[in-house]
CSV table of C-alpha atoms in Angstrom, one decimal:
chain,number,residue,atom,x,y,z
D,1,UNK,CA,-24.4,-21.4,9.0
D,2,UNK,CA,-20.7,-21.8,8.6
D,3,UNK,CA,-18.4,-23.1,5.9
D,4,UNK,CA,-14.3,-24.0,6.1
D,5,UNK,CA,-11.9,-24.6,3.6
D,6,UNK,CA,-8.9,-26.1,4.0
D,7,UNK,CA,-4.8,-25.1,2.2
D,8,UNK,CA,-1.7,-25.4,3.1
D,9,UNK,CA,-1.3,-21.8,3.6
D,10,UNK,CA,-3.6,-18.8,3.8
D,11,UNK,CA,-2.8,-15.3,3.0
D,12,UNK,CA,-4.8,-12.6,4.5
D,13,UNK,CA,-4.5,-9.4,2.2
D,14,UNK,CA,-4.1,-9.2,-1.5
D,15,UNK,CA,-1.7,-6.5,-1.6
D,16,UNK,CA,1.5,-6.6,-2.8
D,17,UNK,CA,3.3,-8.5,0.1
D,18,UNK,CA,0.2,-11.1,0.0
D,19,UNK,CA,0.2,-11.8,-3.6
D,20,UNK,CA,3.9,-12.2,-3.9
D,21,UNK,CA,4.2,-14.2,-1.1
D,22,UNK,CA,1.1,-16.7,-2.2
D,23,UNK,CA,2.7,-16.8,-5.7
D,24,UNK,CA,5.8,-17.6,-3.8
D,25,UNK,CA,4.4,-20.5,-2.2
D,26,UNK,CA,2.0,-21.5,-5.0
D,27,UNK,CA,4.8,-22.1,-7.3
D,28,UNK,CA,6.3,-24.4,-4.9
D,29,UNK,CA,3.4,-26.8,-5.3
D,30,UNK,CA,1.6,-26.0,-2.2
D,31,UNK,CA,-2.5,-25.3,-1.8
D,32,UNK,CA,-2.6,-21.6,-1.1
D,33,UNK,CA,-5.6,-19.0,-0.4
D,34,UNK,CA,-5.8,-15.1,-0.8
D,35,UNK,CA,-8.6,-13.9,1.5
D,36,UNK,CA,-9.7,-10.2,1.0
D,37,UNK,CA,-12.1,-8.1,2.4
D,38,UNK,CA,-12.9,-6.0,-0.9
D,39,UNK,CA,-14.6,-7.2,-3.7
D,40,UNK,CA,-13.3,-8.8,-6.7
D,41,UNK,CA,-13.8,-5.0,-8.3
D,42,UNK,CA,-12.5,-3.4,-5.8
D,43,UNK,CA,-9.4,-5.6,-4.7
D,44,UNK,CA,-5.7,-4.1,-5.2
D,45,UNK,CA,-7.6,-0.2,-5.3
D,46,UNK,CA,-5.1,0.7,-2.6
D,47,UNK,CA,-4.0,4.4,-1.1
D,48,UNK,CA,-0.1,4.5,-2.3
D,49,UNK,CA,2.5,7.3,-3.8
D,50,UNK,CA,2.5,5.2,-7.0
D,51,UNK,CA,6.5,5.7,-7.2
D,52,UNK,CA,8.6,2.4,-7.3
D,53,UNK,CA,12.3,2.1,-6.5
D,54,UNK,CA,14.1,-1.2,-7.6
D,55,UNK,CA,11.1,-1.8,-10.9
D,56,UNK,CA,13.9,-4.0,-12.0
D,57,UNK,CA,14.3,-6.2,-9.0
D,58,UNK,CA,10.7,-7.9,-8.6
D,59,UNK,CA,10.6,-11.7,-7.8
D,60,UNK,CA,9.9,-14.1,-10.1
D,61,UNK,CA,7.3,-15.9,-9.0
D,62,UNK,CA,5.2,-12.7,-10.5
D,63,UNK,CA,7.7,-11.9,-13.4
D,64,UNK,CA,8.0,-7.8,-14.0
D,65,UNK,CA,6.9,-8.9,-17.6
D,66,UNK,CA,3.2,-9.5,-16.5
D,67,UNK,CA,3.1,-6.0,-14.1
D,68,UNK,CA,4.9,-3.7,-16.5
D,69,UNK,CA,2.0,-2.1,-18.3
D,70,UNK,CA,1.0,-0.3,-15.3
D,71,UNK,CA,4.0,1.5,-15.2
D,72,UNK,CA,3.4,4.4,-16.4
D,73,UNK,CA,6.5,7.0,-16.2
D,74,UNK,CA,9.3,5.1,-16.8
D,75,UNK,CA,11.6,8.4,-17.3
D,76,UNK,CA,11.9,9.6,-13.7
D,77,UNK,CA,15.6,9.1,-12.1
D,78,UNK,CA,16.2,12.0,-9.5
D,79,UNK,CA,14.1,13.3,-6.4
D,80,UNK,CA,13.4,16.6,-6.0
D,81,UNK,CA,13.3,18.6,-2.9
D,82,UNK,CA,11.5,22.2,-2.5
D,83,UNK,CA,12.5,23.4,0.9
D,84,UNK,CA,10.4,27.0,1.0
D,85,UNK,CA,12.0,28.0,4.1
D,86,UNK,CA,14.8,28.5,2.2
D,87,UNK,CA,13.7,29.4,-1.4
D,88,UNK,CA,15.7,26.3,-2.2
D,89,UNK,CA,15.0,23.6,-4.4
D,90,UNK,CA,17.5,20.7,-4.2
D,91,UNK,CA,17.9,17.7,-7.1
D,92,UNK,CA,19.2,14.5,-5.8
D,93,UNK,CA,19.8,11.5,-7.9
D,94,UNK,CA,18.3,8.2,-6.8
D,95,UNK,CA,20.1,5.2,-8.1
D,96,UNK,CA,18.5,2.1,-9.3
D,97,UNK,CA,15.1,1.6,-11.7
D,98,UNK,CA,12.3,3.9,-10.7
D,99,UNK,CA,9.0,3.6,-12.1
D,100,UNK,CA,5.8,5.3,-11.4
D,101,UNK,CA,2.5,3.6,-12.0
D,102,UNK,CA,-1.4,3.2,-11.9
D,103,UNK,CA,-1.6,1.8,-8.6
D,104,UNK,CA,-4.8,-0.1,-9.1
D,105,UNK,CA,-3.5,-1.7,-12.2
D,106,UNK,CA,-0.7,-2.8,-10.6
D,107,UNK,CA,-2.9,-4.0,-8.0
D,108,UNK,CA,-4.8,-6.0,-10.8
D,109,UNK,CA,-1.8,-7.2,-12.6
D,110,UNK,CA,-0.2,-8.7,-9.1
D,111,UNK,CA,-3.3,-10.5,-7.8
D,112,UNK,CA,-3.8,-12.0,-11.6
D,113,UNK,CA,0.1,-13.0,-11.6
D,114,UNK,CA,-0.8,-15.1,-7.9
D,115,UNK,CA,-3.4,-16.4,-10.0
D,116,UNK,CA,-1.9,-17.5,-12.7
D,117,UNK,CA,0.5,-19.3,-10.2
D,118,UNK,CA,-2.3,-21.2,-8.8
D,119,UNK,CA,-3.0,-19.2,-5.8
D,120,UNK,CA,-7.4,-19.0,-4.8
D,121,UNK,CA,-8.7,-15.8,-4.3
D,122,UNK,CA,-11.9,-15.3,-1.4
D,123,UNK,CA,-13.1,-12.1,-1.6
D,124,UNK,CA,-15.7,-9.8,-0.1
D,125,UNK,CA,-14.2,-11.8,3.0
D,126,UNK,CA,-13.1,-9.8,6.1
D,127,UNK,CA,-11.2,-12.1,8.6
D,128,UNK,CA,-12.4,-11.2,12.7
D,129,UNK,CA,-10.3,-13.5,14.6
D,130,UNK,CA,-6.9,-16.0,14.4
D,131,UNK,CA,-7.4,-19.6,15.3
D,132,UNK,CA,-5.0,-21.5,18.0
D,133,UNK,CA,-4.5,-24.4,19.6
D,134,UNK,CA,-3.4,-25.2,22.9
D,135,UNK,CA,0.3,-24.1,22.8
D,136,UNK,CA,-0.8,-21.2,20.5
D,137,UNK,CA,0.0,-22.2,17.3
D,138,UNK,CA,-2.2,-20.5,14.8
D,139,UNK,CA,-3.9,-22.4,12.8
D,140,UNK,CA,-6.4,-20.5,10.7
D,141,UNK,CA,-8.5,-17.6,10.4
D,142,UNK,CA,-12.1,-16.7,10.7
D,143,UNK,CA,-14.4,-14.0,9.1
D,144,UNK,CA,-17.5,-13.3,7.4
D,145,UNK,CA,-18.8,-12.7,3.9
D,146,UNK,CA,-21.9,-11.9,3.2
D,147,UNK,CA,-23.2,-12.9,6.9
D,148,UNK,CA,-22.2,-16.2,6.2
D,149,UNK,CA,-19.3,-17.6,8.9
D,150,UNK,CA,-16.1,-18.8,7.1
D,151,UNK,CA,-13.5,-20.3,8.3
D,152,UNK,CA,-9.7,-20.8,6.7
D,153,UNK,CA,-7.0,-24.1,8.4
D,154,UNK,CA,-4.3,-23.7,7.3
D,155,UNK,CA,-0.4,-24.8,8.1
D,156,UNK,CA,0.6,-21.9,7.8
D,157,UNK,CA,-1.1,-18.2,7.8
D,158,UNK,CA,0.6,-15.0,6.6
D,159,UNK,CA,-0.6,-11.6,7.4
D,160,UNK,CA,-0.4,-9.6,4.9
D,161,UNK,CA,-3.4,-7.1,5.8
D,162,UNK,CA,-1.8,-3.6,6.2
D,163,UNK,CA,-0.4,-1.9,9.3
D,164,UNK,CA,-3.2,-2.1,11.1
D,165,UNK,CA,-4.2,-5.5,10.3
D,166,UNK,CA,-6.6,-6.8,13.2
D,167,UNK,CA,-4.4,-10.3,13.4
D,168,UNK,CA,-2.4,-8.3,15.3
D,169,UNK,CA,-4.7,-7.6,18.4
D,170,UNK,CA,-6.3,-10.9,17.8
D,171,UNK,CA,-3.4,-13.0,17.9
D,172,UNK,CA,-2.1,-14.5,21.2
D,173,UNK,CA,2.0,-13.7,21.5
D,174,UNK,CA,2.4,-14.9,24.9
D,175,UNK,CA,3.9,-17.8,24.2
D,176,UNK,CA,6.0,-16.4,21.4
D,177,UNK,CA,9.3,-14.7,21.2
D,178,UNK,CA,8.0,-12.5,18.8
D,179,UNK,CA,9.1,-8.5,19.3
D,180,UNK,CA,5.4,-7.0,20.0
D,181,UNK,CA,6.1,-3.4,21.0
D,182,UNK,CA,4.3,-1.7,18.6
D,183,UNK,CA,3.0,1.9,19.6
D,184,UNK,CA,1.1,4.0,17.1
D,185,UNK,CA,4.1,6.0,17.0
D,186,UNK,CA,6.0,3.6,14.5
D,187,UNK,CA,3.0,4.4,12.4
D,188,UNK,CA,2.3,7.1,9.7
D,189,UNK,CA,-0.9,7.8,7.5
D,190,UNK,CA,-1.0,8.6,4.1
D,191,UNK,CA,-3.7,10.6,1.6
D,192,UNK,CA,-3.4,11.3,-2.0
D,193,UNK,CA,-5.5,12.9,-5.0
D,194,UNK,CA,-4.9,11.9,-8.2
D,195,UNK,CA,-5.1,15.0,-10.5
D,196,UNK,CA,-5.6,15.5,-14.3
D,197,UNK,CA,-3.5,19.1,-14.9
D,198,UNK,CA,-4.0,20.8,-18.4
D,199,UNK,CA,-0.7,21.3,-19.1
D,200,UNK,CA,2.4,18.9,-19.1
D,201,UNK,CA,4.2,19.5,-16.0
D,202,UNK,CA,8.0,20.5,-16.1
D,203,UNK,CA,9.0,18.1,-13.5
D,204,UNK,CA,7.6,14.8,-15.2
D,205,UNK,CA,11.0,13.4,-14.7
D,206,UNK,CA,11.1,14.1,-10.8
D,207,UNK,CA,9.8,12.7,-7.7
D,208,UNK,CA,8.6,16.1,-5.8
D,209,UNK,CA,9.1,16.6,-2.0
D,210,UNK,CA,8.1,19.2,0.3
D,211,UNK,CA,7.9,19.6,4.0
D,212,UNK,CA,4.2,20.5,5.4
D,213,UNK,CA,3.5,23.9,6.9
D,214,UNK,CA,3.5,21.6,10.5
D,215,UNK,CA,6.8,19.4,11.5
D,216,UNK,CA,5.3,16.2,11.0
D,217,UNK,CA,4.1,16.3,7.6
D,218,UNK,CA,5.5,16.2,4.0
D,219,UNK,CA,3.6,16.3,0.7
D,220,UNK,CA,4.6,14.7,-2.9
D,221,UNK,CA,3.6,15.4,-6.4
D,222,UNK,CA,4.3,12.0,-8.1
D,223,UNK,CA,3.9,12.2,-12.0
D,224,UNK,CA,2.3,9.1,-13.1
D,225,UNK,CA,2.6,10.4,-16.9
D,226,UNK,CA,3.3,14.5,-17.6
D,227,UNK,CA,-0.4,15.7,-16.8
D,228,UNK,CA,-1.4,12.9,-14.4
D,229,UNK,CA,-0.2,13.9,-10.8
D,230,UNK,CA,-0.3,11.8,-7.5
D,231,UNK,CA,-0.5,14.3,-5.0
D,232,UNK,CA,-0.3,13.3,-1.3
D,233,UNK,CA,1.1,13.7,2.0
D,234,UNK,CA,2.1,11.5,4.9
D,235,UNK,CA,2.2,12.0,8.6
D,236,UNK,CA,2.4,11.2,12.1
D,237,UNK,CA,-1.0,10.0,13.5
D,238,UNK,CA,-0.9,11.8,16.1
D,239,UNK,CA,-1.5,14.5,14.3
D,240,UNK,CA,-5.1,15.9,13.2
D,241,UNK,CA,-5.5,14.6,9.6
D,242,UNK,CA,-8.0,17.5,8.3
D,243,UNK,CA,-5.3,20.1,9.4
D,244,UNK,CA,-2.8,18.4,7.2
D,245,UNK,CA,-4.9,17.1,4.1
D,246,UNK,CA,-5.3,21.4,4.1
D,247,UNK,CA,-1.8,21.5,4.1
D,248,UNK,CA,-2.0,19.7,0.7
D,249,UNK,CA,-4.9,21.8,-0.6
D,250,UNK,CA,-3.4,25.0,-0.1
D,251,UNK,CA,-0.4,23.5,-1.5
D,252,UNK,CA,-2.2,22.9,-4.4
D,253,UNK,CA,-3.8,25.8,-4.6
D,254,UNK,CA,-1.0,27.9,-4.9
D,255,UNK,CA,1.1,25.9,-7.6
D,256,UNK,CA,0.6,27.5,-10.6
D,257,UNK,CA,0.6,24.0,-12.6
D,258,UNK,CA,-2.4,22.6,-11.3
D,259,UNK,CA,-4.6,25.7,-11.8
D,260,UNK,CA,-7.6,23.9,-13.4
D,261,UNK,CA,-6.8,20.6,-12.4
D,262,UNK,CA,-9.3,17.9,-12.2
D,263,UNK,CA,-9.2,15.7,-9.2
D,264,UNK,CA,-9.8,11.8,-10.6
D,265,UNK,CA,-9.5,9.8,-7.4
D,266,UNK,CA,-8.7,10.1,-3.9
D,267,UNK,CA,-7.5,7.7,-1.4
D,268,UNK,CA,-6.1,7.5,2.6
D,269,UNK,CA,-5.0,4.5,4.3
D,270,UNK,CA,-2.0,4.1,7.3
D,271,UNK,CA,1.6,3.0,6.7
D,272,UNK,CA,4.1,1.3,8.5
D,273,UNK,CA,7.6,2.8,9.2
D,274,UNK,CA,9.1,1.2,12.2
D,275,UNK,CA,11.9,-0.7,11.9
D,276,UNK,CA,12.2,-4.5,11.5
D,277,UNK,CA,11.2,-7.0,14.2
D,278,UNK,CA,14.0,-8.2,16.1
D,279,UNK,CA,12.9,-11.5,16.3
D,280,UNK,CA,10.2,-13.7,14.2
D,281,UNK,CA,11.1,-16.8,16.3
């Protein structure tokens, strides 16, 4: 058994790109569709550092009035590098609005903003394959939810599924001019903990940096309010993650400020960081 729907455009991935580009499109009159693979409970829990630079800058088609209250630490303004190899500890200034929030809020607060727009929302939906026609114009998306075949025509389809969205392998660019060299070097992973601490922590204003005992590491300690840490690390994935997520718990171990800490939450999930494509013809 199969069902199809029909839109002018179709968004796979209800993250921040997706929402703000189907609120983008809804507001322009247009029949749009968010389909995500996670439940409507689940949606926008995503793996992030929860800091935010440019808070002041967000589109308007989801107006920073209907995402501020999951900003939680309005007050940080400077980054703050510990290099232990040194015994230094270097404070840096970062211009423009930061902010750091409650990532799933956030996550909440952006899909209800495409919402309210007018964008549809399929969840519990995981897309499997790209639909083309003859001269490889994609035309829609299938998937599955609960068992059940569904399939998504559209005009136009964004991917806005991650880094390692499986549009990419599915997708015939033969025909396109599109820059396709993607190795999984231009990639990075990511884990992070969020912990309760007892004690306000002295660096509430800060954005905290440090290198990983291995080159291709670095942790963070992200205060989403004085006693609520983000603590995470990114790397290379070519490198074993278990070695690395001990990195961060050893780190943790040994700074005195978390010493009876309560871990609330924890999270991994792969990031991009190559540069930009040089063509999207």
């Amino acid at each position: 058994m199969s069902t199809s729907h029909e839109y002018d455009v179709v968004v796979v991935g209800a993250g921040t790109a997706g929402c703000y580009a189907a609120a983008t499109v809804a507001r322009e009159g247009l029949d749009v569709a968010i389909v995500e693979r996670k439940t409507a409970e689940e949606a926008g829990h995503i793996a992030c550092g929860d800091a935010l630079k440019g808070a002041d800058a967000f589109p308007e088609s989801i107006p920073k009035s209907q995402i501020e209250d999951s900003f939680t630490n309005t007050g940080v303004d400077h980054g703050r590098f510990e290099i232990p190899q040194e015994d230094t500890v270097l404070d840096i200034p970062v211009p423009g609005e930061l902010a750091v929030i409650d990532r799933w809020e956030y996550g909440r607060l952006i899909i209800e903003g495409a919402e309210n727009a007018g964008t549809e929302f399929h969840y519990d939906t995981v897309v499997q394959d790209v639909v083309q026609d003859d001269d490889d114009t994609v035309t829609g998306v299938r998937g599955k939810r609960n068992g059940e075949v569904v399939e998504f025509e559209a005009d136009v389809v964004v991917d806005g599924a991650g880094s390692l969205s499986i549009l990419q392998d599915k997708t015939d660019f033969s025909n396109s001019r599109f820059d396709t060299n993607v190795s999984y070097s231009q990639f990075c992973s990511a884990y992070r903990e969020i912990v309760e601490v007892p004690e306000p922590v002295e660096w509430d204003d800060a954005l905290v940096f440090k290198p990983t005992e291995r080159a291709a590491g670095y942790l963070w300690y992200f205060p989403r309010t004085e006693t609520t840490i983000n603590a995470g690390l990114g790397f290379q994935m070519n490198e074993e993650p278990m070695k690395l997520v001990d990195d961060l718990k050893r780190d943790l171990r040994d700074r005195p400020e978390f010493e009876g800490g309560e871990v609330k939450d924890k999270l991994g999930a792969a990031l991009p960081t190559r540069r930009p494509y040089d063509s999207a013809g």
